[in-house]
Amino acid sequence: MLNHRLIFKILGTLLWVEAAFMSLSLILALCYRESDIIPFALTIGITSVAGLAFKLLGRHATSVLSRRDAYLLVSVVWIAFAIFGMLPFLFGGYIHSVTDAFFETMSGLTTTGATIMDHVEGLPHGLLFWRSLTQWIGGLGIVFFTIAIIPSFVGGTVQVFAAEATGPIKSKMHPRLTTTAKALWGVYLLLTAACALCFFLFGMGPFDAANYAMTITATGGFATHDASTGYFNNPAIDYTAIVFMFLSGISFALLYTALFKGKVKHLLKNAEFRLYATLILAATTLIVYFLLRYNDYTVGDAIRYALFQVVSFITTTGMFNEDAAQWHHITWVILSLCMFFGACSGSTAGGFKCARGVIALKVLRNEIRRMVHPKALLPVKVNDSTVHTPAQITLMAFFIAYIVLCFTAYFIMILAGVDSTNSITIALSCGSNVGPTLGLEIGPTMSWSILPGLVKWLLSMLMLMGRLEIFTVLVIFAPSFWKKKVFPVRKMFVPLRAITKKRRLPPPPVCKFNI
């Protein structure tokens, strides 16, 4: 049985948290005295009242949160945050369609970074800050943030962490999950503050520095300028963005170990980190070669632009300092592979995750060896830990679900009239929470406003499923999820009683031998 009252109670609390975040944007709107004051004030009032209503519905709730409750809670919270988060866009008339407003907000919360805004520089400062803040909130997870700050409001924190954490390896560094959450958020805050300070020192204004720092550490990609970081045309800013995108793509648990415990060797020996760094190095080298051969770049510019785009795509940030759609098509294939793989598990990045890539490569290697030695016992080990068969099956299931979802979206977009190149890269972009796509109609520097409404709703759900690792959302559509009794409990225990019941055994037979 689902604990609806507790879900309502937690949802109400989290809506108050969202209203508190919106208050920061309202303060900024009041400072600049722009047109988004009333939209934010109305949205905060509506969100607070809705939070109170859900809290009242959750009165007298028991504090037991099952795994099924956690899956439903996480999915509902993310959708609710998108619904209430889109209201400032609608109330201010900055976006005229509910479809577009929901798409924009969901893209922000899931750190995808795809936008339907053709001219973001025309938005008021409060709304620009809200776009960046949605990505920063969604970076480590909405409910995970609450576990760190107000753990008493979320029961069953382990189940919630399992439902919202990214990758096959969960970054639990301490027996108390709240302590782990605070440590990870400490790393997140430190990266954001350091990134903002570096941007400010290299020539950005305070407002731009704060916004770009939030969206880069969240690996989101929303910008305050239409040309993204290319607006500044500053190599120091580009290399700063590269460094912090790269760091944000590493597991925050590994970063915590390296930064606060001084165990840098532990990071360098990690198999997932080594694959992540190797992919970046290989992809950058190839793209530099093609840029020098086909696009007449200087060596310095080729390295700068290639490294920026590779790190941006593999960390699923989506920032750009150059229009990659103008590059040779072979570079699109390389960037698409980066988009698919993604960065490390336990980071703010999306994609398939390098941890799964390491496991998949080792399974492939073992299968080749088994062809030669059929009876050999070949365990799959990652960082001295054995990956057992159930985990390998889960990985294959995730890969199949990921491919099926992306190709389903691709097929529907083809039917809706979107060209083939854009369709496949848009599907990969949303499934991996990357943001930019590769094509001529909708390139890395363009908005997605021309897509049909039905496609935008489909991609909004694909972005959510990509951020919550597919199964958290997919399991809700399983009929067994809604059944009161998943397993026939009585039938399970009747045979057990019969087995454990003492029975008098007959005496052993007596053998007589005639001598």
GROMACS .gro file of N, CA, C and O in nm, residues 106-114 135 219-222 316-318 429-430 432-436 448 463-464:
model
  108
  106MET      N    1   1.147   2.221  -1.713
  106MET     CA    2   1.194   2.083  -1.699
  106MET      C    3   1.338   2.071  -1.752
  106MET      O    4   1.420   1.999  -1.693
  107SER      N    5   1.368   2.142  -1.859
  107SER     CA    6   1.504   2.142  -1.912
  107SER      C    7   1.602   2.200  -1.809
  107SER      O    8   1.715   2.153  -1.796
  108GLY      N    9   1.556   2.301  -1.735
  108GLY     CA   10   1.640   2.358  -1.631
  108GLY      C   11   1.661   2.264  -1.514
  108GLY      O   12   1.774   2.238  -1.473
  109LEU      N   13   1.555   2.209  -1.461
  109LEU     CA   14   1.563   2.123  -1.343
  109LEU      C   15   1.644   1.996  -1.370
  109LEU      O   16   1.716   1.948  -1.283
  110THR      N   17   1.629   1.941  -1.490
  110THR     CA   18   1.702   1.818  -1.523
  110THR      C   19   1.843   1.847  -1.571
  110THR      O   20   1.915   1.754  -1.611
  111THR      N   21   1.883   1.974  -1.570
  111THR     CA   22   2.015   2.021  -1.615
  111THR      C   23   2.042   1.984  -1.761
  111THR      O   24   2.156   1.962  -1.799
  112THR      N   25   1.935   1.979  -1.841
  112THR     CA   26   1.953   1.951  -1.983
  112THR      C   27   2.006   2.074  -2.056
  112THR      O   28   2.103   2.067  -2.131
  113GLY      N   29   1.940   2.188  -2.034
  113GLY     CA   30   1.990   2.312  -2.093
  113GLY      C   31   1.936   2.344  -2.230
  113GLY      O   32   1.975   2.444  -2.290
  114ALA      N   33   1.846   2.259  -2.284
  114ALA     CA   34   1.780   2.294  -2.411
  114ALA      C   35   1.681   2.407  -2.384
  114ALA      O   36   1.610   2.404  -2.284
  135GLN      N   37   1.863   2.496  -1.254
  135GLN     CA   38   1.967   2.398  -1.287
  135GLN      C   39   2.053   2.365  -1.165
  135GLN      O   40   2.089   2.249  -1.143
  219THR      N   41   2.637   2.131  -1.444
  219THR     CA   42   2.647   2.078  -1.581
  219THR      C   43   2.515   2.094  -1.655
  219THR      O   44   2.464   2.001  -1.716
  220GLY      N   45   2.460   2.216  -1.646
  220GLY     CA   46   2.331   2.245  -1.706
  220GLY      C   47   2.341   2.315  -1.840
  220GLY      O   48   2.290   2.268  -1.941
  221GLY      N   49   2.406   2.432  -1.843
  221GLY     CA   50   2.429   2.497  -1.971
  221GLY      C   51   2.348   2.621  -2.000
  221GLY      O   52   2.375   2.689  -2.099
  222PHE      N   53   2.247   2.654  -1.917
  222PHE     CA   54   2.175   2.779  -1.940
  222PHE      C   55   2.273   2.897  -1.926
  222PHE      O   56   2.360   2.896  -1.840
  316THR      N   57   2.780   1.672  -2.031
  316THR     CA   58   2.640   1.707  -2.060
  316THR      C   59   2.606   1.848  -2.013
  316THR      O   60   2.494   1.874  -1.974
  317THR      N   61   2.706   1.938  -2.017
  317THR     CA   62   2.680   2.077  -1.977
  317THR      C   63   2.608   2.153  -2.087
  317THR      O   64   2.507   2.218  -2.061
  318GLY      N   65   2.660   2.146  -2.209
  318GLY     CA   66   2.592   2.211  -2.320
  318GLY      C   67   2.633   2.355  -2.344
  318GLY      O   68   2.572   2.422  -2.427
  429SER      N   69   2.036   1.385  -2.692
  429SER     CA   70   2.059   1.502  -2.609
  429SER      C   71   1.965   1.504  -2.488
  429SER      O   72   2.008   1.531  -2.376
  430CYS      N   73   1.838   1.474  -2.511
  430CYS     CA   74   1.741   1.474  -2.401
  430CYS      C   75   1.758   1.352  -2.310
  430CYS      O   76   1.750   1.363  -2.188
  432SER      N   77   2.028   1.199  -2.248
  432SER     CA   78   2.153   1.215  -2.173
  432SER      C   79   2.159   1.348  -2.099
  432SER      O   80   2.259   1.376  -2.032
  433ASN      N   81   2.055   1.432  -2.111
  433ASN     CA   82   2.050   1.564  -2.045
  433ASN      C   83   2.167   1.653  -2.087
  433ASN      O   84   2.233   1.715  -2.004
  434VAL      N   85   2.191   1.659  -2.219
  434VAL     CA   86   2.302   1.737  -2.271
  434VAL      C   87   2.259   1.880  -2.304
  434VAL      O   88   2.318   1.977  -2.259
  435GLY      N   89   2.155   1.895  -2.387
  435GLY     CA   90   2.107   2.028  -2.424
  435GLY      C   91   2.126   2.059  -2.570
  435GLY      O   92   2.031   2.057  -2.648
  436PRO      N   93   2.250   2.087  -2.615
  436PRO     CA   94   2.267   2.121  -2.757
  436PRO      C   95   2.253   1.998  -2.845
  436PRO      O   96   2.271   1.885  -2.800
  448TRP      N   97   1.507   2.554  -2.950
  448TRP     CA   98   1.425   2.443  -2.996
  448TRP      C   99   1.280   2.486  -3.017
  448TRP      O  100   1.189   2.403  -3.014
  463MET      N  101   1.361   1.391  -2.086
  463MET     CA  102   1.459   1.459  -2.001
  463MET      C  103   1.446   1.415  -1.856
  463MET      O  104   1.546   1.390  -1.788
  464LEU      N  105   1.323   1.404  -1.808
  464LEU     CA  106   1.300   1.361  -1.671
  464LEU      C  107   1.350   1.218  -1.650
  464LEU      O  108   1.417   1.189  -1.549
   0.00000   0.00000   0.00000
